[in-house]
Amino acid sequence: MTNQTRAASVQELESTFQQELATDRWAAAESAYALASRYREQGDWEKSREWVKQCLQLLEGFPADTMEQVATTRTSVGGVALPNYLHEGVVRERFGELA
């Protein structure tokens, strides 16, 4: 698993995502958000859009009725700061037309 505060490469983040997908879908959603952010920073809009969609698909499987249900479990993933709360509205707001 990558260090949560250092800037991980996208390859490291993708590897972490694959591991989390099998064991912790919420962590995988957080990692997908980080990947979408990282690719957007690099100007790779297509890859960013793919990871936004992956994040949104994962979030569909979780309840989002209370703040506790959408609170992120980490402050950052691979050097990418996470929002305090992760749900469809936040993702769509942060990524705009990429969402």
Short mmCIF file of N, CA and C in Angstrom, two decimals:
data_model
loop_
_atom_site.label_atom_id
_atom_site.label_comp_id
_atom_site.label_asym_id
_atom_site.label_seq_id
_atom_site.Cartn_x
_atom_site.Cartn_y
_atom_site.Cartn_z
N MET A 1 0.84 -1.17 0.00
CA MET A 1 0.00 0.00 0.00
C MET A 1 0.88 1.23 0.00
N THR A 2 0.45 2.26 -0.70
CA THR A 2 1.26 3.46 -0.77
C THR A 2 1.11 4.29 0.50
N ASN A 3 2.14 5.06 0.78
CA ASN A 3 2.10 6.00 1.89
C ASN A 3 1.01 7.03 1.57
N GLN A 4 0.17 7.35 2.53
CA GLN A 4 -0.96 8.22 2.27
C GLN A 4 -0.56 9.68 2.05
N THR A 5 0.64 10.09 2.45
CA THR A 5 1.00 11.50 2.34
C THR A 5 1.98 11.80 1.22
N ARG A 6 2.82 10.86 0.81
CA ARG A 6 3.76 11.14 -0.28
C ARG A 6 3.04 11.02 -1.61
N ALA A 7 3.57 11.69 -2.60
CA ALA A 7 2.96 11.66 -3.92
C ALA A 7 3.29 10.34 -4.61
N ALA A 8 2.33 9.48 -4.70
CA ALA A 8 2.49 8.19 -5.35
C ALA A 8 2.32 8.37 -6.86
N SER A 9 2.94 7.50 -7.62
CA SER A 9 2.74 7.53 -9.07
C SER A 9 1.34 6.99 -9.37
N VAL A 10 0.86 7.27 -10.56
CA VAL A 10 -0.46 6.75 -10.92
C VAL A 10 -0.42 5.22 -10.98
N GLN A 11 0.72 4.66 -11.35
CA GLN A 11 0.83 3.20 -11.37
C GLN A 11 0.69 2.63 -9.95
N GLU A 12 1.32 3.28 -8.98
CA GLU A 12 1.18 2.83 -7.59
C GLU A 12 -0.26 2.98 -7.12
N LEU A 13 -0.89 4.09 -7.47
CA LEU A 13 -2.29 4.30 -7.08
C LEU A 13 -3.20 3.27 -7.72
N GLU A 14 -2.95 2.95 -8.98
CA GLU A 14 -3.79 1.95 -9.65
C GLU A 14 -3.60 0.57 -9.03
N SER A 15 -2.39 0.24 -8.65
CA SER A 15 -2.13 -1.03 -7.98
C SER A 15 -2.84 -1.08 -6.63
N THR A 16 -2.76 0.00 -5.89
CA THR A 16 -3.45 0.09 -4.60
C THR A 16 -4.95 -0.05 -4.80
N PHE A 17 -5.48 0.64 -5.81
CA PHE A 17 -6.91 0.57 -6.10
C PHE A 17 -7.33 -0.88 -6.34
N GLN A 18 -6.57 -1.63 -7.14
CA GLN A 18 -6.92 -3.01 -7.44
C GLN A 18 -6.96 -3.87 -6.17
N GLN A 19 -6.01 -3.65 -5.27
CA GLN A 19 -5.99 -4.39 -4.01
C GLN A 19 -7.21 -4.03 -3.16
N GLU A 20 -7.50 -2.73 -3.10
CA GLU A 20 -8.62 -2.27 -2.27
C GLU A 20 -9.95 -2.74 -2.85
N LEU A 21 -10.05 -2.80 -4.15
CA LEU A 21 -11.30 -3.21 -4.79
C LEU A 21 -11.73 -4.60 -4.30
N ALA A 22 -10.75 -5.44 -4.04
CA ALA A 22 -11.04 -6.80 -3.57
C ALA A 22 -11.32 -6.88 -2.08
N THR A 23 -10.86 -5.87 -1.31
CA THR A 23 -10.95 -5.97 0.14
C THR A 23 -11.73 -4.86 0.84
N ASP A 24 -11.76 -3.66 0.24
CA ASP A 24 -12.38 -2.51 0.91
C ASP A 24 -12.88 -1.54 -0.16
N ARG A 25 -14.13 -1.70 -0.54
CA ARG A 25 -14.69 -0.90 -1.65
C ARG A 25 -14.73 0.59 -1.33
N TRP A 26 -14.89 0.97 -0.07
CA TRP A 26 -14.88 2.39 0.27
C TRP A 26 -13.48 2.98 0.03
N ALA A 27 -12.46 2.28 0.47
CA ALA A 27 -11.08 2.72 0.22
C ALA A 27 -10.82 2.79 -1.29
N ALA A 28 -11.37 1.84 -2.04
CA ALA A 28 -11.21 1.86 -3.49
C ALA A 28 -11.86 3.10 -4.09
N ALA A 29 -13.02 3.50 -3.57
CA ALA A 29 -13.67 4.73 -4.05
C ALA A 29 -12.79 5.94 -3.76
N GLU A 30 -12.18 5.98 -2.58
CA GLU A 30 -11.27 7.07 -2.24
C GLU A 30 -10.07 7.08 -3.18
N SER A 31 -9.53 5.91 -3.49
CA SER A 31 -8.39 5.82 -4.40
C SER A 31 -8.79 6.21 -5.83
N ALA A 32 -9.98 5.84 -6.25
CA ALA A 32 -10.46 6.23 -7.58
C ALA A 32 -10.57 7.76 -7.66
N TYR A 33 -11.04 8.39 -6.59
CA TYR A 33 -11.10 9.86 -6.54
C TYR A 33 -9.69 10.43 -6.69
N ALA A 34 -8.72 9.86 -5.96
CA ALA A 34 -7.34 10.33 -6.04
C ALA A 34 -6.78 10.16 -7.45
N LEU A 35 -7.08 9.04 -8.08
CA LEU A 35 -6.61 8.81 -9.45
C LEU A 35 -7.23 9.82 -10.42
N ALA A 36 -8.50 10.09 -10.27
CA ALA A 36 -9.15 11.08 -11.13
C ALA A 36 -8.49 12.44 -10.96
N SER A 37 -8.16 12.78 -9.72
CA SER A 37 -7.49 14.06 -9.44
C SER A 37 -6.10 14.09 -10.05
N ARG A 38 -5.35 13.02 -9.85
CA ARG A 38 -3.98 12.98 -10.36
C ARG A 38 -3.94 13.08 -11.88
N TYR A 39 -4.81 12.33 -12.57
CA TYR A 39 -4.84 12.40 -14.03
C TYR A 39 -5.29 13.78 -14.50
N ARG A 40 -6.21 14.40 -13.79
CA ARG A 40 -6.63 15.76 -14.16
C ARG A 40 -5.47 16.73 -14.02
N GLU A 41 -4.69 16.60 -12.94
CA GLU A 41 -3.51 17.44 -12.74
C GLU A 41 -2.52 17.28 -13.89
N GLN A 42 -2.42 16.07 -14.44
CA GLN A 42 -1.50 15.79 -15.54
C GLN A 42 -2.07 16.21 -16.89
N GLY A 43 -3.33 16.63 -16.90
CA GLY A 43 -3.96 17.04 -18.15
C GLY A 43 -4.48 15.89 -18.99
N ASP A 44 -4.57 14.70 -18.41
CA ASP A 44 -5.10 13.54 -19.13
C ASP A 44 -6.59 13.45 -18.83
N TRP A 45 -7.38 14.20 -19.59
CA TRP A 45 -8.81 14.33 -19.31
C TRP A 45 -9.55 13.01 -19.50
N GLU A 46 -9.14 12.22 -20.49
CA GLU A 46 -9.81 10.94 -20.74
C GLU A 46 -9.64 9.99 -19.55
N LYS A 47 -8.41 9.85 -19.07
CA LYS A 47 -8.15 8.97 -17.92
C LYS A 47 -8.84 9.52 -16.67
N SER A 48 -8.82 10.82 -16.50
CA SER A 48 -9.49 11.41 -15.35
C SER A 48 -10.97 11.09 -15.39
N ARG A 49 -11.59 11.23 -16.56
CA ARG A 49 -13.02 10.93 -16.71
C ARG A 49 -13.30 9.46 -16.37
N GLU A 50 -12.41 8.55 -16.81
CA GLU A 50 -12.60 7.12 -16.51
C GLU A 50 -12.60 6.88 -15.00
N TRP A 51 -11.69 7.54 -14.28
CA TRP A 51 -11.60 7.34 -12.83
C TRP A 51 -12.74 8.02 -12.09
N VAL A 52 -13.23 9.14 -12.62
CA VAL A 52 -14.42 9.77 -12.03
C VAL A 52 -15.59 8.80 -12.13
N LYS A 53 -15.76 8.19 -13.30
CA LYS A 53 -16.86 7.23 -13.48
C LYS A 53 -16.71 6.04 -12.55
N GLN A 54 -15.47 5.55 -12.40
CA GLN A 54 -15.22 4.42 -11.50
C GLN A 54 -15.59 4.80 -10.06
N CYS A 55 -15.19 5.99 -9.65
CA CYS A 55 -15.50 6.47 -8.30
C CYS A 55 -17.02 6.55 -8.10
N LEU A 56 -17.71 7.13 -9.07
CA LEU A 56 -19.16 7.26 -8.96
C LEU A 56 -19.85 5.90 -8.92
N GLN A 57 -19.37 4.96 -9.71
CA GLN A 57 -19.95 3.61 -9.69
C GLN A 57 -19.78 2.96 -8.33
N LEU A 58 -18.61 3.12 -7.75
CA LEU A 58 -18.37 2.54 -6.42
C LEU A 58 -19.25 3.22 -5.37
N LEU A 59 -19.39 4.52 -5.46
CA LEU A 59 -20.18 5.25 -4.47
C LEU A 59 -21.66 4.87 -4.52
N GLU A 60 -22.14 4.43 -5.68
CA GLU A 60 -23.54 4.01 -5.81
C GLU A 60 -23.89 2.89 -4.84
N GLY A 61 -22.91 2.10 -4.45
CA GLY A 61 -23.16 0.97 -3.58
C GLY A 61 -23.20 1.30 -2.10
N PHE A 62 -23.04 2.57 -1.77
CA PHE A 62 -23.01 2.96 -0.36
C PHE A 62 -24.16 3.90 -0.03
N PRO A 63 -24.69 3.79 1.19
CA PRO A 63 -25.72 4.75 1.60
C PRO A 63 -25.10 6.13 1.75
N ALA A 64 -25.91 7.14 1.51
CA ALA A 64 -25.41 8.52 1.61
C ALA A 64 -26.43 9.41 2.30
N ASP A 65 -27.05 8.87 3.35
CA ASP A 65 -28.11 9.60 4.03
C ASP A 65 -27.61 10.48 5.17
N THR A 66 -26.45 10.15 5.73
CA THR A 66 -25.92 10.92 6.85
C THR A 66 -24.48 11.31 6.58
N MET A 67 -23.99 12.30 7.30
CA MET A 67 -22.60 12.74 7.18
C MET A 67 -21.64 11.61 7.52
N GLU A 68 -21.99 10.81 8.51
CA GLU A 68 -21.13 9.70 8.92
C GLU A 68 -20.96 8.68 7.80
N GLN A 69 -22.01 8.48 7.03
CA GLN A 69 -21.95 7.49 5.95
C GLN A 69 -21.07 7.92 4.79
N VAL A 70 -20.86 9.21 4.62
CA VAL A 70 -20.08 9.71 3.48
C VAL A 70 -18.73 10.31 3.91
N ALA A 71 -18.42 10.22 5.20
CA ALA A 71 -17.15 10.76 5.69
C ALA A 71 -15.98 9.90 5.17
N THR A 72 -14.96 10.56 4.64
CA THR A 72 -13.80 9.81 4.18
C THR A 72 -13.04 9.26 5.37
N THR A 73 -12.34 8.15 5.14
CA THR A 73 -11.61 7.49 6.23
C THR A 73 -10.15 7.93 6.27
N ARG A 74 -9.69 8.61 5.20
CA ARG A 74 -8.32 9.09 5.13
C ARG A 74 -8.33 10.56 4.73
N THR A 75 -7.27 11.27 5.06
CA THR A 75 -7.18 12.68 4.66
C THR A 75 -6.58 12.82 3.27
N SER A 76 -5.75 11.85 2.89
CA SER A 76 -5.16 11.87 1.55
C SER A 76 -4.83 10.45 1.11
N VAL A 77 -4.69 10.30 -0.19
CA VAL A 77 -4.29 9.02 -0.78
C VAL A 77 -3.17 9.31 -1.77
N GLY A 78 -2.00 8.77 -1.51
CA GLY A 78 -0.88 8.95 -2.41
C GLY A 78 -0.50 10.39 -2.65
N GLY A 79 -0.75 11.25 -1.68
CA GLY A 79 -0.42 12.66 -1.81
C GLY A 79 -1.56 13.53 -2.33
N VAL A 80 -2.69 12.93 -2.65
CA VAL A 80 -3.86 13.67 -3.12
C VAL A 80 -4.80 13.88 -1.94
N ALA A 81 -5.07 15.13 -1.61
CA ALA A 81 -5.98 15.44 -0.50
C ALA A 81 -7.40 14.99 -0.86
N LEU A 82 -8.03 14.33 0.07
CA LEU A 82 -9.42 13.91 -0.11
C LEU A 82 -10.35 14.93 0.54
N PRO A 83 -11.56 15.06 0.00
CA PRO A 83 -12.55 15.92 0.68
C PRO A 83 -12.96 15.24 1.98
N ASN A 84 -13.51 16.01 2.90
CA ASN A 84 -13.96 15.44 4.17
C ASN A 84 -15.11 14.45 3.95
N TYR A 85 -15.91 14.72 2.94
CA TYR A 85 -17.06 13.87 2.64
C TYR A 85 -17.01 13.49 1.17
N LEU A 86 -17.29 12.23 0.89
CA LEU A 86 -17.23 11.73 -0.49
C LEU A 86 -18.58 11.14 -0.87
N HIS A 87 -19.23 11.80 -1.81
CA HIS A 87 -20.51 11.33 -2.35
C HIS A 87 -20.66 11.90 -3.75
N GLU A 88 -21.67 11.46 -4.44
CA GLU A 88 -21.86 11.84 -5.84
C GLU A 88 -21.82 13.36 -6.05
N GLY A 89 -22.49 14.10 -5.19
CA GLY A 89 -22.54 15.56 -5.33
C GLY A 89 -21.17 16.20 -5.25
N VAL A 90 -20.35 15.74 -4.33
CA VAL A 90 -18.99 16.27 -4.19
C VAL A 90 -18.16 15.95 -5.42
N VAL A 91 -18.25 14.73 -5.89
CA VAL A 91 -17.48 14.32 -7.07
C VAL A 91 -17.90 15.15 -8.27
N ARG A 92 -19.19 15.29 -8.49
CA ARG A 92 -19.68 16.07 -9.64
C ARG A 92 -19.28 17.54 -9.52
N GLU A 93 -19.29 18.08 -8.32
CA GLU A 93 -18.89 19.47 -8.11
C GLU A 93 -17.40 19.67 -8.38
N ARG A 94 -16.58 18.76 -7.88
CA ARG A 94 -15.12 18.88 -8.03
C ARG A 94 -14.64 18.63 -9.45
N PHE A 95 -15.33 17.76 -10.19
CA PHE A 95 -14.84 17.38 -11.51
C PHE A 95 -15.67 17.94 -12.66
N GLY A 96 -16.77 18.62 -12.34
CA GLY A 96 -17.56 19.29 -13.37
C GLY A 96 -17.92 18.39 -14.53
N GLU A 97 -17.56 18.84 -15.73
CA GLU A 97 -17.96 18.10 -16.93
C GLU A 97 -17.24 16.78 -17.12
N LEU A 98 -16.22 16.51 -16.32
CA LEU A 98 -15.57 15.21 -16.38
C LEU A 98 -16.44 14.13 -15.72
N ALA A 99 -17.40 14.57 -14.90
CA ALA A 99 -18.21 13.60 -14.15
C ALA A 99 -19.30 13.00 -15.00
#
